GROMACS .gro file of C-alpha atoms in nm:
model
  219
    1MET     CA    1  -2.094   6.709  -4.992
    2SER     CA    2  -2.049   6.561  -4.645
    3ALA     CA    3  -1.705   6.531  -4.491
    4ARG     CA    4  -1.568   6.190  -4.397
    5ARG     CA    5  -1.454   6.130  -4.044
    6ASN     CA    6  -1.252   5.856  -3.882
    7VAL     CA    7  -1.436   5.639  -3.632
    8THR     CA    8  -1.242   5.447  -3.370
    9ARG     CA    9  -1.406   5.115  -3.287
   10GLU     CA   10  -1.426   5.030  -2.917
   11HIS     CA   11  -1.315   4.673  -2.854
   12PRO     CA   12  -1.382   4.487  -2.529
   13ALA     CA   13  -1.094   4.455  -2.285
   14VAL     CA   14  -0.849   4.169  -2.332
   15ALA     CA   15  -0.882   3.911  -2.055
   16VAL     CA   16  -0.526   3.820  -1.956
   17SER     CA   17  -0.457   3.506  -1.751
   18GLY     CA   18  -0.141   3.347  -1.617
   19PRO     CA   19   0.115   3.404  -1.341
   20VAL     CA   20   0.225   3.749  -1.456
   21THR     CA   21   0.251   4.087  -1.289
   22ALA     CA   22  -0.009   4.362  -1.316
   23GLU     CA   23   0.239   4.558  -1.528
   24GLU     CA   24   0.286   4.266  -1.769
   25SER     CA   25  -0.089   4.215  -1.790
   26ALA     CA   26  -0.140   4.583  -1.870
   27TYR     CA   27   0.132   4.563  -2.135
   28ALA     CA   28  -0.042   4.267  -2.301
   29GLN     CA   29  -0.376   4.450  -2.300
   30ARG     CA   30  -0.221   4.761  -2.454
   31VAL     CA   31  -0.017   4.585  -2.726
   32ILE     CA   32  -0.301   4.350  -2.829
   33GLY     CA   33  -0.549   4.638  -2.814
   34ASP     CA   34  -0.332   4.841  -3.049
   35VAL     CA   35  -0.338   4.554  -3.300
   36LEU     CA   36  -0.717   4.519  -3.282
   37ALA     CA   37  -0.752   4.894  -3.337
   38THR     CA   38  -0.615   4.846  -3.690
   39VAL     CA   39  -0.918   4.648  -3.810
   40ASP     CA   40  -1.271   4.772  -3.874
   41HIS     CA   41  -1.453   4.457  -3.767
   42ALA     CA   42  -1.570   4.404  -3.411
   43ALA     CA   43  -1.360   4.167  -3.203
   44GLU     CA   44  -1.521   3.934  -2.947
   45HIS     CA   45  -1.414   3.682  -2.684
   46LEU     CA   46  -1.068   3.832  -2.641
   47ARG     CA   47  -0.835   3.617  -2.433
   48ALA     CA   48  -0.462   3.613  -2.378
   49ARG     CA   49  -0.285   3.345  -2.174
   50LEU     CA   50   0.077   3.377  -2.066
   51SER     CA   51   0.247   3.060  -1.940
   52PRO     CA   52   0.607   3.051  -1.813
   53TYR     CA   53   0.806   2.728  -1.841
   54GLY     CA   54   1.156   2.611  -1.755
   55GLY     CA   55   1.419   2.807  -1.572
   56TYR     CA   56   1.562   2.502  -1.393
   57ASP     CA   57   1.859   2.275  -1.458
   58THR     CA   58   1.959   2.326  -1.822
   59THR     CA   59   1.608   2.420  -1.939
   60ALA     CA   60   1.592   2.782  -2.053
   61PHE     CA   61   1.314   3.002  -1.916
   62THR     CA   62   1.046   3.044  -2.182
   63VAL     CA   63   0.711   3.222  -2.188
   64VAL     CA   64   0.435   3.089  -2.415
   65ALA     CA   65   0.174   3.346  -2.519
   66GLN     CA   66  -0.157   3.245  -2.670
   67VAL     CA   67  -0.412   3.497  -2.799
   68ASN     CA   68  -0.766   3.406  -2.902
   69VAL     CA   69  -1.023   3.635  -3.060
   70ALA     CA   70  -1.338   3.596  -3.272
   71VAL     CA   71  -1.385   3.828  -3.571
   72ARG     CA   72  -1.685   3.799  -3.803
   73ALA     CA   73  -1.761   3.453  -3.663
   74ARG     CA   74  -1.407   3.332  -3.741
   75MET     CA   75  -1.191   3.218  -3.454
   76ILE     CA   76  -0.835   3.349  -3.469
   77ARG     CA   77  -0.562   3.204  -3.250
   78VAL     CA   78  -0.190   3.267  -3.235
   79GLN     CA   79   0.070   3.106  -3.008
   80THR     CA   80   0.436   3.201  -2.970
   81ALA     CA   81   0.722   3.129  -2.729
   82ALA     CA   82   1.005   3.363  -2.626
   83PRO     CA   83   1.259   3.410  -2.345
   84THR     CA   84   1.064   3.698  -2.180
   85VAL     CA   85   0.703   3.794  -2.123
   86ARG     CA   86   0.729   4.111  -2.332
   87GLU     CA   87   0.897   3.934  -2.624
   88SER     CA   88   0.632   3.664  -2.622
   89ILE     CA   89   0.354   3.926  -2.615
   90ASP     CA   90   0.516   4.127  -2.896
   91GLN     CA   91   0.553   3.819  -3.115
   92ALA     CA   92   0.196   3.706  -3.050
   93ALA     CA   93   0.071   4.053  -3.138
   94ALA     CA   94   0.269   4.047  -3.463
   95GLY     CA   95   0.122   3.708  -3.554
   96LEU     CA   96  -0.228   3.833  -3.468
   97LEU     CA   97  -0.182   4.135  -3.694
   98LEU     CA   98  -0.089   3.909  -3.987
   99ARG     CA   99  -0.396   3.694  -3.941
  100LEU     CA  100  -0.633   3.988  -3.899
  101HIS     CA  101  -0.509   4.148  -4.218
  102ARG     CA  102  -0.536   3.820  -4.409
  103LEU     CA  103  -0.891   3.772  -4.282
  104ASP     CA  104  -0.975   4.125  -4.396
  105GLN     CA  105  -0.840   4.044  -4.743
  106HIS     CA  106  -1.039   3.721  -4.746
  107LEU     CA  107  -1.363   3.897  -4.651
  108ALA     CA  108  -1.306   4.159  -4.922
  109ALA     CA  109  -1.244   3.881  -5.175
  110GLU     CA  110  -1.565   3.706  -5.067
  111ARG     CA  111  -1.760   4.023  -5.139
  112SER     CA  112  -1.611   4.049  -5.487
  113GLY     CA  113  -1.650   3.676  -5.555
  114ASP     CA  114  -1.279   3.625  -5.611
  115VAL     CA  115  -1.158   3.420  -5.314
  116GLY     CA  116  -0.812   3.268  -5.344
  117PHE     CA  117  -0.549   3.119  -5.120
  118VAL     CA  118  -0.190   3.236  -5.066
  119ALA     CA  119   0.030   2.948  -4.957
  120GLY     CA  120   0.276   3.005  -4.676
  121GLU     CA  121   0.134   3.339  -4.570
  122TRP     CA  122   0.050   3.204  -4.226
  123CYS     CA  123   0.381   3.039  -4.144
  124SER     CA  124   0.485   3.194  -3.812
  125PRO     CA  125   0.845   3.322  -3.792
  126TYR     CA  126   0.842   3.249  -3.419
  127PRO     CA  127   0.868   2.919  -3.229
  128GLN     CA  128   0.532   2.808  -3.092
  129SER     CA  129   0.600   2.523  -2.852
  130PRO     CA  130   0.970   2.447  -2.799
  131ILE     CA  131   1.062   2.090  -2.707
  132GLY     CA  132   1.126   2.026  -2.342
  133LEU     CA  133   0.915   2.306  -2.191
  134ALA     CA  134   0.744   2.076  -1.946
  135GLY     CA  135   1.073   1.939  -1.808
  136PRO     CA  136   1.159   1.574  -1.739
  137ARG     CA  137   0.870   1.335  -1.690
  138THR     CA  138   0.856   1.204  -1.334
  139ALA     CA  139   0.553   0.976  -1.365
  140ALA     CA  140   0.364   0.776  -1.623
  141GLY     CA  141   0.171   0.992  -1.867
  142ARG     CA  142  -0.201   1.029  -1.816
  143ILE     CA  143  -0.490   1.201  -1.986
  144VAL     CA  144  -0.570   1.520  -1.794
  145ARG     CA  145  -0.844   1.665  -2.010
  146MET     CA  146  -1.080   1.555  -2.286
  147LYS     CA  147  -1.288   1.771  -2.519
  148ASP     CA  148  -1.573   1.690  -2.754
  149TYR     CA  149  -1.605   1.882  -3.082
  150HIS     CA  150  -1.854   1.878  -3.366
  151LEU     CA  151  -1.655   1.877  -3.688
  152ALA     CA  152  -1.743   2.145  -3.944
  153VAL     CA  153  -1.850   2.038  -4.293
  154GLN     CA  154  -1.599   2.216  -4.516
  155THR     CA  155  -1.409   2.214  -4.842
  156PRO     CA  156  -1.034   2.154  -4.816
  157ASP     CA  157  -0.988   2.524  -4.905
  158SER     CA  158  -1.198   2.635  -4.610
  159ALA     CA  159  -1.032   2.384  -4.378
  160ALA     CA  160  -0.681   2.503  -4.471
  161PHE     CA  161  -0.787   2.864  -4.419
  162ALA     CA  162  -0.932   2.780  -4.077
  163MET     CA  163  -0.612   2.594  -3.987
  164ASP     CA  164  -0.403   2.898  -4.074
  165LEU     CA  165  -0.627   3.144  -3.890
  166ARG     CA  166  -0.598   2.929  -3.580
  167ASP     CA  167  -0.222   2.876  -3.606
  168TYR     CA  168  -0.266   2.496  -3.598
  169PRO     CA  169  -0.034   2.236  -3.753
  170PHE     CA  170  -0.342   2.035  -3.862
  171HIS     CA  171  -0.721   2.064  -3.887
  172LEU     CA  172  -0.979   1.784  -3.874
  173PHE     CA  173  -1.306   1.838  -4.059
  174VAL     CA  174  -1.585   1.665  -4.252
  175ASP     CA  175  -1.513   1.672  -4.625
  176ASP     CA  176  -1.815   1.818  -4.801
  177ALA     CA  177  -1.749   1.610  -5.114
  178THR     CA  178  -1.741   1.268  -4.944
  179GLY     CA  179  -1.918   1.324  -4.610
  180GLY     CA  180  -1.627   1.148  -4.437
  181ASP     CA  181  -1.368   1.273  -4.191
  182ALA     CA  182  -1.067   1.443  -4.346
  183LEU     CA  183  -0.749   1.607  -4.229
  184VAL     CA  184  -0.540   1.893  -4.366
  185HIS     CA  185  -0.193   1.940  -4.222
  186ARG     CA  186   0.138   2.109  -4.293
  187ASP     CA  187   0.342   1.865  -4.496
  188GLY     CA  188   0.430   1.754  -4.845
  189ALA     CA  189   0.586   1.925  -5.144
  190THR     CA  190   0.330   2.209  -5.144
  191GLY     CA  191   0.329   2.272  -4.768
  192TYR     CA  192  -0.030   2.147  -4.730
  193SER     CA  193  -0.148   1.786  -4.735
  194LEU     CA  194  -0.493   1.629  -4.739
  195HIS     CA  195  -0.591   1.293  -4.591
  196ARG     CA  196  -0.943   1.157  -4.640
  197SER     CA  197  -1.106   0.865  -4.459
  198VAL     CA  198  -1.311   0.797  -4.772
  199PRO     CA  199  -1.120   0.730  -5.097
  200ALA     CA  200  -1.217   0.985  -5.365
  201PRO     CA  201  -1.073   1.160  -5.672
  202ALA     CA  202  -0.868   1.473  -5.612
  203PRO     CA  203  -1.092   1.772  -5.532
  204ALA     CA  204  -1.162   2.002  -5.825
  205GLY     CA  205  -1.151   2.381  -5.823
  206LEU     CA  206  -0.920   2.420  -5.522
  207THR     CA  207  -0.702   2.725  -5.470
  208VAL     CA  208  -0.496   2.585  -5.182
  209PRO     CA  209  -0.187   2.395  -5.312
  210LEU     CA  210  -0.265   2.054  -5.163
  211THR     CA  211  -0.061   1.736  -5.176
  212ILE     CA  212  -0.321   1.461  -5.190
  213GLN     CA  213  -0.217   1.157  -4.989
  214ARG     CA  214  -0.255   0.833  -5.184
  215TRP     CA  215  -0.361   0.621  -4.887
  216PRO     CA  216  -0.673   0.725  -4.695
  217ALA     CA  217  -0.654   0.809  -4.327
  218VAL     CA  218  -0.781   0.552  -4.077
  219PRO     CA  219  -1.135   0.656  -3.975
   0.00000   0.00000   0.00000
């Protein structure tokens, strides 16, 4: 009988960007690396961005941390805000750990054919984007960047799961049942709401607790 041995997976280095010190960058790499070491799946496209805001007038100094990583072709993103760089990094790492473990559970459920959805598991205990970070507006607003995306064809279950993995308040997708644009977002009595651009009966066989909006979204 052969003995089992533990194998430590080597993950690529975390690319840290933002106006932080070398010590803070090394801390982010170490803390996030420790989180990734807890999962068996390979992590790719690791990025961490640290962005300080405020610190003037009555606006408190705040650091927003955003971590992005791809695991098994799923994009995971977490964003938190805290008064210091280290607090923000620690909170982002905690949020990343939750999402990685939930993804691992989801993948295991897929293999067994018993995939479900646990409502509220992704709700972050940390603030993500406090109001007033950018300070007072001194000029008329303008569009500074535009992005084009191809919407994924998904079920509302899959769309809600993707929204939670990416730490988004909403997710736009193409509803596989109607072929029209649809939107899941955090709202309603169940915590998750669905808007469709094409009127249709309520989806059958869902595991996510959706509140179906009566009026369709404007396409």
